[in-house]
JSON list of C-alpha atoms in Angstrom, two decimals:
[
{"chain": "A", "resi": 1, "resn": "MET", "atom": "CA", "xyz": [99.89, 107.62, 113.19]},
{"chain": "A", "resi": 2, "resn": "ASP", "atom": "CA", "xyz": [96.67, 105.26, 113.44]},
{"chain": "A", "resi": 3, "resn": "PRO", "atom": "CA", "xyz": [97.18, 102.36, 110.76]},
{"chain": "A", "resi": 4, "resn": "GLN", "atom": "CA", "xyz": [94.36, 102.20, 108.03]},
{"chain": "A", "resi": 5, "resn": "ILE", "atom": "CA", "xyz": [92.86, 98.66, 108.69]},
{"chain": "A", "resi": 6, "resn": "TYR", "atom": "CA", "xyz": [91.47, 96.86, 105.73]},
{"chain": "A", "resi": 7, "resn": "GLN", "atom": "CA", "xyz": [89.45, 93.70, 105.77]},
{"chain": "A", "resi": 8, "resn": "CYS", "atom": "CA", "xyz": [89.28, 91.57, 102.90]},
{"chain": "A", "resi": 9, "resn": "ARG", "atom": "CA", "xyz": [88.00, 88.06, 101.52]},
{"chain": "A", "resi": 10, "resn": "ALA", "atom": "CA", "xyz": [90.68, 86.51, 100.10]},
{"chain": "A", "resi": 11, "resn": "GLY", "atom": "CA", "xyz": [89.64, 85.86, 96.35]},
{"chain": "A", "resi": 12, "resn": "ILE", "atom": "CA", "xyz": [91.38, 86.54, 93.24]},
{"chain": "A", "resi": 13, "resn": "ASP", "atom": "CA", "xyz": [88.74, 88.39, 91.64]},
{"chain": "A", "resi": 14, "resn": "CYS", "atom": "CA", "xyz": [88.31, 90.94, 94.33]},
{"chain": "A", "resi": 15, "resn": "PHE", "atom": "CA", "xyz": [92.38, 91.75, 95.01]},
{"chain": "A", "resi": 16, "resn": "GLY", "atom": "CA", "xyz": [92.86, 93.98, 92.05]},
{"chain": "A", "resi": 17, "resn": "ALA", "atom": "CA", "xyz": [89.91, 96.69, 93.46]},
{"chain": "A", "resi": 18, "resn": "THR", "atom": "CA", "xyz": [91.45, 96.47, 97.00]},
{"chain": "A", "resi": 19, "resn": "ILE", "atom": "CA", "xyz": [95.03, 97.07, 95.84]},
{"chain": "A", "resi": 20, "resn": "GLU", "atom": "CA", "xyz": [94.16, 99.88, 93.76]},
{"chain": "A", "resi": 21, "resn": "GLY", "atom": "CA", "xyz": [92.09, 101.61, 96.30]},
{"chain": "A", "resi": 22, "resn": "ILE", "atom": "CA", "xyz": [95.41, 101.06, 98.90]},
{"chain": "A", "resi": 23, "resn": "VAL", "atom": "CA", "xyz": [97.78, 102.68, 96.44]},
{"chain": "A", "resi": 24, "resn": "ALA", "atom": "CA", "xyz": [95.48, 105.61, 95.57]},
{"chain": "A", "resi": 25, "resn": "GLN", "atom": "CA", "xyz": [95.65, 106.11, 99.23]},
{"chain": "A", "resi": 26, "resn": "ILE", "atom": "CA", "xyz": [99.38, 106.12, 99.75]},
{"chain": "A", "resi": 27, "resn": "ALA", "atom": "CA", "xyz": [99.64, 108.26, 96.47]},
{"chain": "A", "resi": 28, "resn": "ASP", "atom": "CA", "xyz": [97.22, 110.76, 97.80]},
{"chain": "A", "resi": 29, "resn": "SER", "atom": "CA", "xyz": [98.81, 111.05, 101.16]},
{"chain": "A", "resi": 30, "resn": "GLY", "atom": "CA", "xyz": [101.42, 112.89, 99.07]},
{"chain": "A", "resi": 31, "resn": "ARG", "atom": "CA", "xyz": [103.99, 111.50, 101.35]},
{"chain": "A", "resi": 32, "resn": "TYR", "atom": "CA", "xyz": [105.96, 109.34, 99.18]},
{"chain": "A", "resi": 33, "resn": "SER", "atom": "CA", "xyz": [107.65, 109.36, 96.09]},
{"chain": "A", "resi": 34, "resn": "ALA", "atom": "CA", "xyz": [106.10, 107.17, 92.79]},
{"chain": "A", "resi": 35, "resn": "GLN", "atom": "CA", "xyz": [108.83, 104.65, 92.96]},
{"chain": "A", "resi": 36, "resn": "THR", "atom": "CA", "xyz": [107.77, 103.88, 96.90]},
{"chain": "A", "resi": 37, "resn": "SER", "atom": "CA", "xyz": [103.71, 104.01, 95.94]},
{"chain": "A", "resi": 38, "resn": "GLU", "atom": "CA", "xyz": [104.74, 101.50, 93.07]},
{"chain": "A", "resi": 39, "resn": "ASN", "atom": "CA", "xyz": [107.31, 99.08, 95.42]},
{"chain": "A", "resi": 40, "resn": "ALA", "atom": "CA", "xyz": [103.85, 98.76, 97.84]},
{"chain": "A", "resi": 41, "resn": "HIS", "atom": "CA", "xyz": [101.99, 98.18, 95.02]},
{"chain": "A", "resi": 42, "resn": "VAL", "atom": "CA", "xyz": [104.35, 95.05, 93.67]},
{"chain": "A", "resi": 43, "resn": "VAL", "atom": "CA", "xyz": [104.40, 94.24, 97.29]},
{"chain": "A", "resi": 44, "resn": "LEU", "atom": "CA", "xyz": [100.88, 94.08, 98.26]},
{"chain": "A", "resi": 45, "resn": "ALA", "atom": "CA", "xyz": [99.81, 92.35, 95.22]},
{"chain": "A", "resi": 46, "resn": "GLU", "atom": "CA", "xyz": [102.15, 89.61, 95.97]},
{"chain": "A", "resi": 47, "resn": "VAL", "atom": "CA", "xyz": [101.46, 89.38, 99.56]},
{"chain": "A", "resi": 48, "resn": "LEU", "atom": "CA", "xyz": [97.50, 88.99, 99.19]},
{"chain": "A", "resi": 49, "resn": "ASN", "atom": "CA", "xyz": [98.40, 86.36, 96.17]},
{"chain": "A", "resi": 50, "resn": "ASN", "atom": "CA", "xyz": [100.53, 84.50, 98.32]},
{"chain": "A", "resi": 51, "resn": "ILE", "atom": "CA", "xyz": [98.07, 84.27, 101.33]},
{"chain": "A", "resi": 52, "resn": "PHE", "atom": "CA", "xyz": [94.97, 83.29, 99.04]},
{"chain": "A", "resi": 53, "resn": "GLU", "atom": "CA", "xyz": [97.25, 80.57, 96.87]},
{"chain": "A", "resi": 54, "resn": "HIS", "atom": "CA", "xyz": [99.31, 79.19, 100.07]},
{"chain": "A", "resi": 55, "resn": "SER", "atom": "CA", "xyz": [97.73, 80.11, 103.16]},
{"chain": "A", "resi": 56, "resn": "TYR", "atom": "CA", "xyz": [94.24, 79.15, 102.15]},
{"chain": "A", "resi": 57, "resn": "GLY", "atom": "CA", "xyz": [95.43, 76.75, 99.20]},
{"chain": "A", "resi": 58, "resn": "GLY", "atom": "CA", "xyz": [93.80, 78.89, 96.20]},
{"chain": "A", "resi": 59, "resn": "GLU", "atom": "CA", "xyz": [90.29, 77.82, 96.30]},
{"chain": "A", "resi": 60, "resn": "THR", "atom": "CA", "xyz": [87.36, 79.43, 98.53]},
{"chain": "A", "resi": 61, "resn": "GLY", "atom": "CA", "xyz": [89.89, 81.71, 100.24]},
{"chain": "A", "resi": 62, "resn": "GLY", "atom": "CA", "xyz": [89.48, 82.98, 103.41]},
{"chain": "A", "resi": 63, "resn": "HIS", "atom": "CA", "xyz": [89.58, 86.32, 105.84]},
{"chain": "A", "resi": 64, "resn": "ILE", "atom": "CA", "xyz": [92.63, 88.73, 105.78]},
{"chain": "A", "resi": 65, "resn": "GLN", "atom": "CA", "xyz": [92.98, 91.46, 107.62]},
{"chain": "A", "resi": 66, "resn": "LEU", "atom": "CA", "xyz": [95.45, 93.99, 106.25]},
{"chain": "A", "resi": 67, "resn": "SER", "atom": "CA", "xyz": [96.86, 96.87, 108.37]},
{"chain": "A", "resi": 68, "resn": "LEU", "atom": "CA", "xyz": [98.79, 100.10, 106.81]},
{"chain": "A", "resi": 69, "resn": "PHE", "atom": "CA", "xyz": [101.00, 102.11, 108.69]},
{"chain": "A", "resi": 70, "resn": "LEU", "atom": "CA", "xyz": [102.06, 105.38, 106.54]},
{"chain": "A", "resi": 71, "resn": "GLU", "atom": "CA", "xyz": [104.89, 106.38, 108.64]},
{"chain": "A", "resi": 72, "resn": "ASP", "atom": "CA", "xyz": [107.29, 109.22, 107.82]},
{"chain": "A", "resi": 73, "resn": "ASP", "atom": "CA", "xyz": [110.18, 106.96, 107.36]},
{"chain": "A", "resi": 74, "resn": "GLY", "atom": "CA", "xyz": [108.14, 104.30, 105.23]},
{"chain": "A", "resi": 75, "resn": "ILE", "atom": "CA", "xyz": [104.82, 102.52, 104.68]},
{"chain": "A", "resi": 76, "resn": "TYR", "atom": "CA", "xyz": [104.50, 99.36, 107.08]},
{"chain": "A", "resi": 77, "resn": "ILE", "atom": "CA", "xyz": [102.09, 96.36, 106.19]},
{"chain": "A", "resi": 78, "resn": "GLU", "atom": "CA", "xyz": [100.99, 93.79, 108.21]},
{"chain": "A", "resi": 79, "resn": "THR", "atom": "CA", "xyz": [98.83, 91.11, 107.17]},
{"chain": "A", "resi": 80, "resn": "LEU", "atom": "CA", "xyz": [96.83, 88.58, 109.69]},
{"chain": "A", "resi": 81, "resn": "ASP", "atom": "CA", "xyz": [95.41, 85.45, 108.07]},
{"chain": "A", "resi": 82, "resn": "PHE", "atom": "CA", "xyz": [93.80, 82.39, 109.41]},
{"chain": "A", "resi": 83, "resn": "GLY", "atom": "CA", "xyz": [95.32, 79.64, 106.89]},
{"chain": "A", "resi": 84, "resn": "LEU", "atom": "CA", "xyz": [98.05, 76.92, 107.13]},
{"chain": "A", "resi": 85, "resn": "PRO", "atom": "CA", "xyz": [101.22, 77.79, 108.48]},
{"chain": "A", "resi": 86, "resn": "MET", "atom": "CA", "xyz": [104.44, 78.72, 105.97]},
{"chain": "A", "resi": 87, "resn": "PRO", "atom": "CA", "xyz": [106.06, 75.52, 104.95]},
{"chain": "A", "resi": 88, "resn": "GLY", "atom": "CA", "xyz": [109.24, 75.27, 107.97]},
{"chain": "A", "resi": 89, "resn": "LEU", "atom": "CA", "xyz": [107.34, 78.31, 110.00]},
{"chain": "A", "resi": 90, "resn": "ALA", "atom": "CA", "xyz": [109.54, 80.40, 107.58]},
{"chain": "A", "resi": 91, "resn": "ILE", "atom": "CA", "xyz": [109.05, 82.88, 104.78]},
{"chain": "A", "resi": 92, "resn": "PRO", "atom": "CA", "xyz": [110.70, 80.92, 101.17]},
{"chain": "A", "resi": 93, "resn": "SER", "atom": "CA", "xyz": [113.70, 83.17, 99.70]},
{"chain": "A", "resi": 94, "resn": "PRO", "atom": "CA", "xyz": [113.83, 81.86, 96.39]},
{"chain": "A", "resi": 95, "resn": "THR", "atom": "CA", "xyz": [116.47, 83.11, 94.03]},
{"chain": "A", "resi": 96, "resn": "LEU", "atom": "CA", "xyz": [116.67, 83.57, 90.15]},
{"chain": "A", "resi": 97, "resn": "PRO", "atom": "CA", "xyz": [117.74, 81.32, 87.40]},
{"chain": "A", "resi": 98, "resn": "ASP", "atom": "CA", "xyz": [120.62, 81.64, 85.53]},
{"chain": "A", "resi": 99, "resn": "PRO", "atom": "CA", "xyz": [120.21, 84.50, 82.98]},
{"chain": "A", "resi": 100, "resn": "GLY", "atom": "CA", "xyz": [121.81, 82.15, 80.24]},
{"chain": "A", "resi": 101, "resn": "ILE", "atom": "CA", "xyz": [119.26, 79.45, 80.92]},
{"chain": "A", "resi": 102, "resn": "ARG", "atom": "CA", "xyz": [117.19, 77.99, 77.75]},
{"chain": "A", "resi": 103, "resn": "THR", "atom": "CA", "xyz": [113.81, 79.73, 77.07]},
{"chain": "A", "resi": 104, "resn": "GLU", "atom": "CA", "xyz": [112.34, 76.12, 77.64]},
{"chain": "A", "resi": 105, "resn": "ASP", "atom": "CA", "xyz": [113.52, 75.92, 81.02]},
{"chain": "A", "resi": 106, "resn": "LEU", "atom": "CA", "xyz": [112.52, 79.75, 82.34]},
{"chain": "A", "resi": 107, "resn": "PRO", "atom": "CA", "xyz": [110.79, 79.44, 85.52]},
{"chain": "A", "resi": 108, "resn": "GLU", "atom": "CA", "xyz": [107.04, 80.39, 85.28]},
{"chain": "A", "resi": 109, "resn": "GLY", "atom": "CA", "xyz": [106.82, 81.45, 88.97]},
{"chain": "A", "resi": 110, "resn": "GLY", "atom": "CA", "xyz": [108.79, 81.66, 91.87]},
{"chain": "A", "resi": 111, "resn": "PHE", "atom": "CA", "xyz": [109.33, 85.27, 91.00]},
{"chain": "A", "resi": 112, "resn": "GLY", "atom": "CA", "xyz": [106.47, 86.17, 94.00]},
{"chain": "A", "resi": 113, "resn": "TRP", "atom": "CA", "xyz": [108.76, 85.94, 97.00]},
{"chain": "A", "resi": 114, "resn": "TYR", "atom": "CA", "xyz": [111.87, 87.04, 95.03]},
{"chain": "A", "resi": 115, "resn": "LEU", "atom": "CA", "xyz": [110.06, 90.59, 94.10]},
{"chain": "A", "resi": 116, "resn": "ILE", "atom": "CA", "xyz": [108.93, 90.79, 97.91]},
{"chain": "A", "resi": 117, "resn": "HIS", "atom": "CA", "xyz": [111.97, 90.26, 99.15]},
{"chain": "A", "resi": 118, "resn": "THR", "atom": "CA", "xyz": [114.15, 92.72, 96.93]},
{"chain": "A", "resi": 119, "resn": "LEU", "atom": "CA", "xyz": [111.18, 95.55, 97.55]},
{"chain": "A", "resi": 120, "resn": "ALA", "atom": "CA", "xyz": [110.73, 94.95, 100.82]},
{"chain": "A", "resi": 121, "resn": "PRO", "atom": "CA", "xyz": [113.69, 93.53, 102.56]},
{"chain": "A", "resi": 122, "resn": "SER", "atom": "CA", "xyz": [113.78, 91.56, 105.86]},
{"chain": "A", "resi": 123, "resn": "PRO", "atom": "CA", "xyz": [109.80, 90.43, 105.67]},
{"chain": "A", "resi": 124, "resn": "GLN", "atom": "CA", "xyz": [108.81, 88.95, 109.25]},
{"chain": "A", "resi": 125, "resn": "TYR", "atom": "CA", "xyz": [106.80, 86.10, 109.67]},
{"chain": "A", "resi": 126, "resn": "LEU", "atom": "CA", "xyz": [105.17, 84.92, 112.73]},
{"chain": "A", "resi": 127, "resn": "ARG", "atom": "CA", "xyz": [102.83, 82.11, 113.70]},
{"chain": "A", "resi": 128, "resn": "ARG", "atom": "CA", "xyz": [100.55, 82.78, 116.81]},
{"chain": "A", "resi": 129, "resn": "GLY", "atom": "CA", "xyz": [97.73, 80.25, 117.20]},
{"chain": "A", "resi": 130, "resn": "ASN", "atom": "CA", "xyz": [95.72, 79.74, 114.35]},
{"chain": "A", "resi": 131, "resn": "THR", "atom": "CA", "xyz": [96.98, 83.07, 113.08]},
{"chain": "A", "resi": 132, "resn": "ASN", "atom": "CA", "xyz": [99.69, 83.99, 110.26]},
{"chain": "A", "resi": 133, "resn": "ILE", "atom": "CA", "xyz": [101.25, 87.53, 110.78]},
{"chain": "A", "resi": 134, "resn": "LEU", "atom": "CA", "xyz": [103.52, 89.08, 108.18]},
{"chain": "A", "resi": 135, "resn": "ARG", "atom": "CA", "xyz": [105.10, 92.12, 108.62]},
{"chain": "A", "resi": 136, "resn": "PHE", "atom": "CA", "xyz": [106.72, 93.92, 105.50]},
{"chain": "A", "resi": 137, "resn": "THR", "atom": "CA", "xyz": [108.43, 97.66, 104.96]},
{"chain": "A", "resi": 138, "resn": "VAL", "atom": "CA", "xyz": [108.22, 99.15, 101.93]},
{"chain": "A", "resi": 139, "resn": "LYS", "atom": "CA", "xyz": [110.91, 102.46, 101.67]},
{"chain": "B", "resi": 1, "resn": "MET", "atom": "CA", "xyz": [90.53, 89.33, 79.95]},
{"chain": "B", "resi": 2, "resn": "ASN", "atom": "CA", "xyz": [90.88, 89.16, 76.36]},
{"chain": "B", "resi": 3, "resn": "LEU", "atom": "CA", "xyz": [93.54, 89.30, 74.09]},
{"chain": "B", "resi": 4, "resn": "GLN", "atom": "CA", "xyz": [92.80, 91.38, 71.23]},
{"chain": "B", "resi": 5, "resn": "SER", "atom": "CA", "xyz": [94.64, 90.42, 67.92]},
{"chain": "B", "resi": 6, "resn": "ARG", "atom": "CA", "xyz": [95.23, 91.86, 64.70]},
{"chain": "B", "resi": 7, "resn": "THR", "atom": "CA", "xyz": [97.68, 91.93, 61.93]},
{"chain": "B", "resi": 8, "resn": "GLU", "atom": "CA", "xyz": [99.86, 94.86, 60.78]},
{"chain": "B", "resi": 9, "resn": "ASP", "atom": "CA", "xyz": [102.22, 94.92, 57.91]},
{"chain": "B", "resi": 10, "resn": "GLY", "atom": "CA", "xyz": [102.30, 91.22, 58.47]},
{"chain": "B", "resi": 11, "resn": "ILE", "atom": "CA", "xyz": [103.30, 91.41, 62.18]},
{"chain": "B", "resi": 12, "resn": "LEU", "atom": "CA", "xyz": [100.63, 89.85, 64.85]},
{"chain": "B", "resi": 13, "resn": "VAL", "atom": "CA", "xyz": [99.99, 92.38, 67.26]},
{"chain": "B", "resi": 14, "resn": "LEU", "atom": "CA", "xyz": [98.14, 91.02, 70.64]},
{"chain": "B", "resi": 15, "resn": "THR", "atom": "CA", "xyz": [96.84, 93.34, 72.89]},
{"chain": "B", "resi": 16, "resn": "PRO", "atom": "CA", "xyz": [95.36, 92.77, 76.34]},
{"chain": "B", "resi": 17, "resn": "ASP", "atom": "CA", "xyz": [92.30, 94.50, 77.46]},
{"chain": "B", "resi": 18, "resn": "THR", "atom": "CA", "xyz": [93.17, 94.89, 80.62]},
{"chain": "B", "resi": 19, "resn": "THR", "atom": "CA", "xyz": [94.69, 97.41, 82.97]},
{"chain": "B", "resi": 20, "resn": "ARG", "atom": "CA", "xyz": [95.98, 94.55, 85.12]},
{"chain": "B", "resi": 21, "resn": "ILE", "atom": "CA", "xyz": [97.45, 90.95, 84.46]},
{"chain": "B", "resi": 22, "resn": "ASP", "atom": "CA", "xyz": [97.25, 89.49, 87.70]},
{"chain": "B", "resi": 23, "resn": "ALA", "atom": "CA", "xyz": [96.30, 86.16, 88.79]},
{"chain": "B", "resi": 24, "resn": "SER", "atom": "CA", "xyz": [92.72, 86.55, 88.08]},
{"chain": "B", "resi": 25, "resn": "SER", "atom": "CA", "xyz": [93.53, 86.90, 84.26]},
{"chain": "B", "resi": 26, "resn": "ALA", "atom": "CA", "xyz": [97.10, 85.33, 83.92]},
{"chain": "B", "resi": 27, "resn": "VAL", "atom": "CA", "xyz": [95.30, 81.93, 82.82]},
{"chain": "B", "resi": 28, "resn": "TYR", "atom": "CA", "xyz": [93.09, 83.53, 80.25]},
{"chain": "B", "resi": 29, "resn": "LEU", "atom": "CA", "xyz": [96.32, 84.97, 78.45]},
{"chain": "B", "resi": 30, "resn": "LYS", "atom": "CA", "xyz": [98.01, 81.79, 78.58]},
{"chain": "B", "resi": 31, "resn": "ASP", "atom": "CA", "xyz": [95.03, 79.97, 76.82]},
{"chain": "B", "resi": 32, "resn": "GLN", "atom": "CA", "xyz": [94.38, 82.96, 74.29]},
{"chain": "B", "resi": 33, "resn": "PHE", "atom": "CA", "xyz": [98.10, 83.32, 73.29]},
{"chain": "B", "resi": 34, "resn": "ARG", "atom": "CA", "xyz": [98.31, 79.90, 72.50]},
{"chain": "B", "resi": 35, "resn": "ALA", "atom": "CA", "xyz": [95.20, 79.75, 70.21]},
{"chain": "B", "resi": 36, "resn": "SER", "atom": "CA", "xyz": [96.32, 83.02, 68.61]},
{"chain": "B", "resi": 37, "resn": "THR", "atom": "CA", "xyz": [99.48, 82.40, 67.53]},
{"chain": "B", "resi": 38, "resn": "GLU", "atom": "CA", "xyz": [98.98, 79.09, 66.38]},
{"chain": "B", "resi": 39, "resn": "GLY", "atom": "CA", "xyz": [100.37, 78.65, 62.95]},
{"chain": "B", "resi": 40, "resn": "VAL", "atom": "CA", "xyz": [101.91, 82.08, 62.93]},
{"chain": "B", "resi": 41, "resn": "SER", "atom": "CA", "xyz": [105.20, 82.21, 61.29]},
{"chain": "B", "resi": 42, "resn": "GLY", "atom": "CA", "xyz": [105.88, 85.89, 61.22]},
{"chain": "B", "resi": 43, "resn": "ARG", "atom": "CA", "xyz": [107.10, 88.46, 64.32]},
{"chain": "B", "resi": 44, "resn": "ILE", "atom": "CA", "xyz": [104.94, 88.38, 67.21]},
{"chain": "B", "resi": 45, "resn": "VAL", "atom": "CA", "xyz": [104.38, 91.59, 69.28]},
{"chain": "B", "resi": 46, "resn": "MET", "atom": "CA", "xyz": [102.20, 92.00, 72.89]},
{"chain": "B", "resi": 47, "resn": "ASP", "atom": "CA", "xyz": [101.29, 95.49, 72.99]},
{"chain": "B", "resi": 48, "resn": "LEU", "atom": "CA", "xyz": [101.35, 96.36, 76.91]},
{"chain": "B", "resi": 49, "resn": "GLY", "atom": "CA", "xyz": [100.62, 100.13, 76.44]},
{"chain": "B", "resi": 50, "resn": "ASP", "atom": "CA", "xyz": [97.37, 100.06, 78.47]},
{"chain": "B", "resi": 51, "resn": "VAL", "atom": "CA", "xyz": [98.27, 97.53, 81.24]},
{"chain": "B", "resi": 52, "resn": "ASN", "atom": "CA", "xyz": [99.43, 99.45, 84.48]},
{"chain": "B", "resi": 53, "resn": "PHE", "atom": "CA", "xyz": [100.37, 96.48, 86.61]},
{"chain": "B", "resi": 54, "resn": "VAL", "atom": "CA", "xyz": [101.58, 92.95, 86.39]},
{"chain": "B", "resi": 55, "resn": "ASP", "atom": "CA", "xyz": [102.03, 90.88, 88.94]},
{"chain": "B", "resi": 56, "resn": "SER", "atom": "CA", "xyz": [104.22, 87.76, 89.41]},
{"chain": "B", "resi": 57, "resn": "SER", "atom": "CA", "xyz": [101.49, 85.17, 88.19]},
{"chain": "B", "resi": 58, "resn": "GLY", "atom": "CA", "xyz": [100.89, 87.56, 84.90]},
{"chain": "B", "resi": 59, "resn": "LEU", "atom": "CA", "xyz": [104.76, 87.71, 84.51]},
{"chain": "B", "resi": 60, "resn": "GLY", "atom": "CA", "xyz": [104.55, 83.86, 84.59]},
{"chain": "B", "resi": 61, "resn": "ALA", "atom": "CA", "xyz": [101.82, 83.97, 82.29]},
{"chain": "B", "resi": 62, "resn": "ILE", "atom": "CA", "xyz": [103.86, 86.03, 79.94]},
{"chain": "B", "resi": 63, "resn": "VAL", "atom": "CA", "xyz": [106.80, 83.84, 80.26]},
{"chain": "B", "resi": 64, "resn": "SER", "atom": "CA", "xyz": [105.08, 80.91, 79.59]},
{"chain": "B", "resi": 65, "resn": "ALA", "atom": "CA", "xyz": [103.68, 82.52, 76.08]},
{"chain": "B", "resi": 66, "resn": "LEU", "atom": "CA", "xyz": [107.28, 82.81, 75.44]},
{"chain": "B", "resi": 67, "resn": "LYS", "atom": "CA", "xyz": [107.63, 79.36, 75.81]},
{"chain": "B", "resi": 68, "resn": "VAL", "atom": "CA", "xyz": [104.72, 78.35, 73.66]},
{"chain": "B", "resi": 69, "resn": "LEU", "atom": "CA", "xyz": [106.73, 79.77, 70.70]},
{"chain": "B", "resi": 70, "resn": "LYS", "atom": "CA", "xyz": [109.65, 77.34, 71.24]},
{"chain": "B", "resi": 71, "resn": "ASP", "atom": "CA", "xyz": [112.80, 78.46, 69.80]},
{"chain": "B", "resi": 72, "resn": "ARG", "atom": "CA", "xyz": [111.20, 82.21, 68.10]},
{"chain": "B", "resi": 73, "resn": "LYS", "atom": "CA", "xyz": [110.94, 85.42, 69.96]},
{"chain": "B", "resi": 74, "resn": "LEU", "atom": "CA", "xyz": [108.13, 87.08, 71.63]},
{"chain": "B", "resi": 75, "resn": "GLU", "atom": "CA", "xyz": [108.27, 90.96, 71.46]},
{"chain": "B", "resi": 76, "resn": "LEU", "atom": "CA", "xyz": [106.73, 93.48, 73.90]},
{"chain": "B", "resi": 77, "resn": "ALA", "atom": "CA", "xyz": [105.72, 97.06, 73.72]},
{"chain": "B", "resi": 78, "resn": "GLY", "atom": "CA", "xyz": [104.91, 99.76, 75.68]},
{"chain": "B", "resi": 79, "resn": "LEU", "atom": "CA", "xyz": [105.86, 98.74, 79.23]},
{"chain": "B", "resi": 80, "resn": "THR", "atom": "CA", "xyz": [104.43, 101.59, 81.72]},
{"chain": "B", "resi": 81, "resn": "PRO", "atom": "CA", "xyz": [106.36, 102.20, 84.62]},
{"chain": "B", "resi": 82, "resn": "VAL", "atom": "CA", "xyz": [105.50, 99.34, 87.34]},
{"chain": "B", "resi": 83, "resn": "VAL", "atom": "CA", "xyz": [105.65, 96.64, 84.53]},
{"chain": "B", "resi": 84, "resn": "ALA", "atom": "CA", "xyz": [109.03, 97.49, 83.71]},
{"chain": "B", "resi": 85, "resn": "LYS", "atom": "CA", "xyz": [110.21, 97.24, 87.21]},
{"chain": "B", "resi": 86, "resn": "VAL", "atom": "CA", "xyz": [108.87, 93.88, 87.69]},
{"chain": "B", "resi": 87, "resn": "PHE", "atom": "CA", "xyz": [110.35, 92.71, 84.39]},
{"chain": "B", "resi": 88, "resn": "LYS", "atom": "CA", "xyz": [113.72, 94.48, 85.51]},
{"chain": "B", "resi": 89, "resn": "LEU", "atom": "CA", "xyz": [113.92, 93.23, 89.00]},
{"chain": "B", "resi": 90, "resn": "THR", "atom": "CA", "xyz": [113.41, 89.80, 87.88]},
{"chain": "B", "resi": 91, "resn": "CYS", "atom": "CA", "xyz": [115.93, 89.63, 84.60]},
{"chain": "B", "resi": 92, "resn": "MET", "atom": "CA", "xyz": [113.39, 88.74, 82.54]},
{"chain": "B", "resi": 93, "resn": "ASP", "atom": "CA", "xyz": [113.49, 92.18, 80.83]},
{"chain": "B", "resi": 94, "resn": "GLN", "atom": "CA", "xyz": [116.48, 89.86, 79.49]},
{"chain": "B", "resi": 95, "resn": "VAL", "atom": "CA", "xyz": [114.75, 87.49, 77.59]},
{"chain": "B", "resi": 96, "resn": "PHE", "atom": "CA", "xyz": [112.23, 89.57, 75.88]},
{"chain": "B", "resi": 97, "resn": "ILE", "atom": "CA", "xyz": [112.71, 91.85, 73.22]},
{"chain": "B", "resi": 98, "resn": "ILE", "atom": "CA", "xyz": [111.31, 95.23, 74.21]},
{"chain": "B", "resi": 99, "resn": "HIS", "atom": "CA", "xyz": [110.27, 97.94, 72.34]},
{"chain": "B", "resi": 100, "resn": "ASN", "atom": "CA", "xyz": [109.34, 101.49, 73.82]},
{"chain": "B", "resi": 101, "resn": "ASP", "atom": "CA", "xyz": [105.65, 101.70, 72.08]},
{"chain": "B", "resi": 102, "resn": "ILE", "atom": "CA", "xyz": [103.84, 99.66, 69.45]},
{"chain": "B", "resi": 103, "resn": "ASP", "atom": "CA", "xyz": [104.63, 102.48, 67.23]},
{"chain": "B", "resi": 104, "resn": "SER", "atom": "CA", "xyz": [108.74, 101.47, 67.24]},
{"chain": "B", "resi": 105, "resn": "ALA", "atom": "CA", "xyz": [107.54, 98.40, 67.63]},
{"chain": "B", "resi": 106, "resn": "LEU", "atom": "CA", "xyz": [105.82, 98.15, 63.95]},
{"chain": "B", "resi": 107, "resn": "LEU", "atom": "CA", "xyz": [108.83, 100.30, 62.27]},
{"chain": "B", "resi": 108, "resn": "ALA", "atom": "CA", "xyz": [111.66, 98.10, 63.62]},
{"chain": "B", "resi": 109, "resn": "LYS", "atom": "CA", "xyz": [112.51, 95.93, 60.66]},
{"chain": "B", "resi": 110, "resn": "ASP", "atom": "CA", "xyz": [112.86, 93.04, 62.19]},
{"chain": "B", "resi": 111, "resn": "ALA", "atom": "CA", "xyz": [112.83, 91.65, 65.91]},
{"chain": "B", "resi": 112, "resn": "ASP", "atom": "CA", "xyz": [116.46, 92.00, 66.21]},
{"chain": "B", "resi": 113, "resn": "ALA", "atom": "CA", "xyz": [115.92, 95.69, 65.47]},
{"chain": "B", "resi": 114, "resn": "ALA", "atom": "CA", "xyz": [114.87, 96.66, 68.81]}
]
């Protein structure tokens, strides 16, 4: 099946509408469980945030091309952006804090990649020229 | 995003007037939580019944709200399915007192009756 391709300008104020539009399209296709749609929602939000905050440095942002492949065995997501490469050319894989941790030591960040790894196992990253390519599969 | 504030039966109820708590609203939540809870000594419940999505930034802001209270508890009410999933996957459901909805939160005799 041909992918749906979305072009967006990275910016935290516009992601909500873009993501809700994509999630509505996934739901309208009638091909996926509520759980799969929810997982795709979380993954899309975290992926776009990461590109905005890290690849584009969280300021003016830049261009993101997002391709969505609605396949029988899952939802395939590919993003292209033209910002900074991932540190070490690798996807971060943070772990959760010890649940017995004191309140004052609780982390306020680092949840994003944890959620992505959990909901879209084995994300892929490629750097080609000045382009970051990320691929995720949500089942 | 605004954090609406009201008091019911001596309980401070805070309600974000947004359906999404994400990177664009997280910073407002943190600041307004601090302002709304200053000097408040009773129970504090955040009503998330209208919030259908929380991302990692929003989750971080709610964790930072808990930290503002230091040794006191923050109660959350009305987690919708995606919000509940994000809390559960990150184990943050274990650091808050969570009520099914705002009515059951208000009926609970104290924070530990959840």
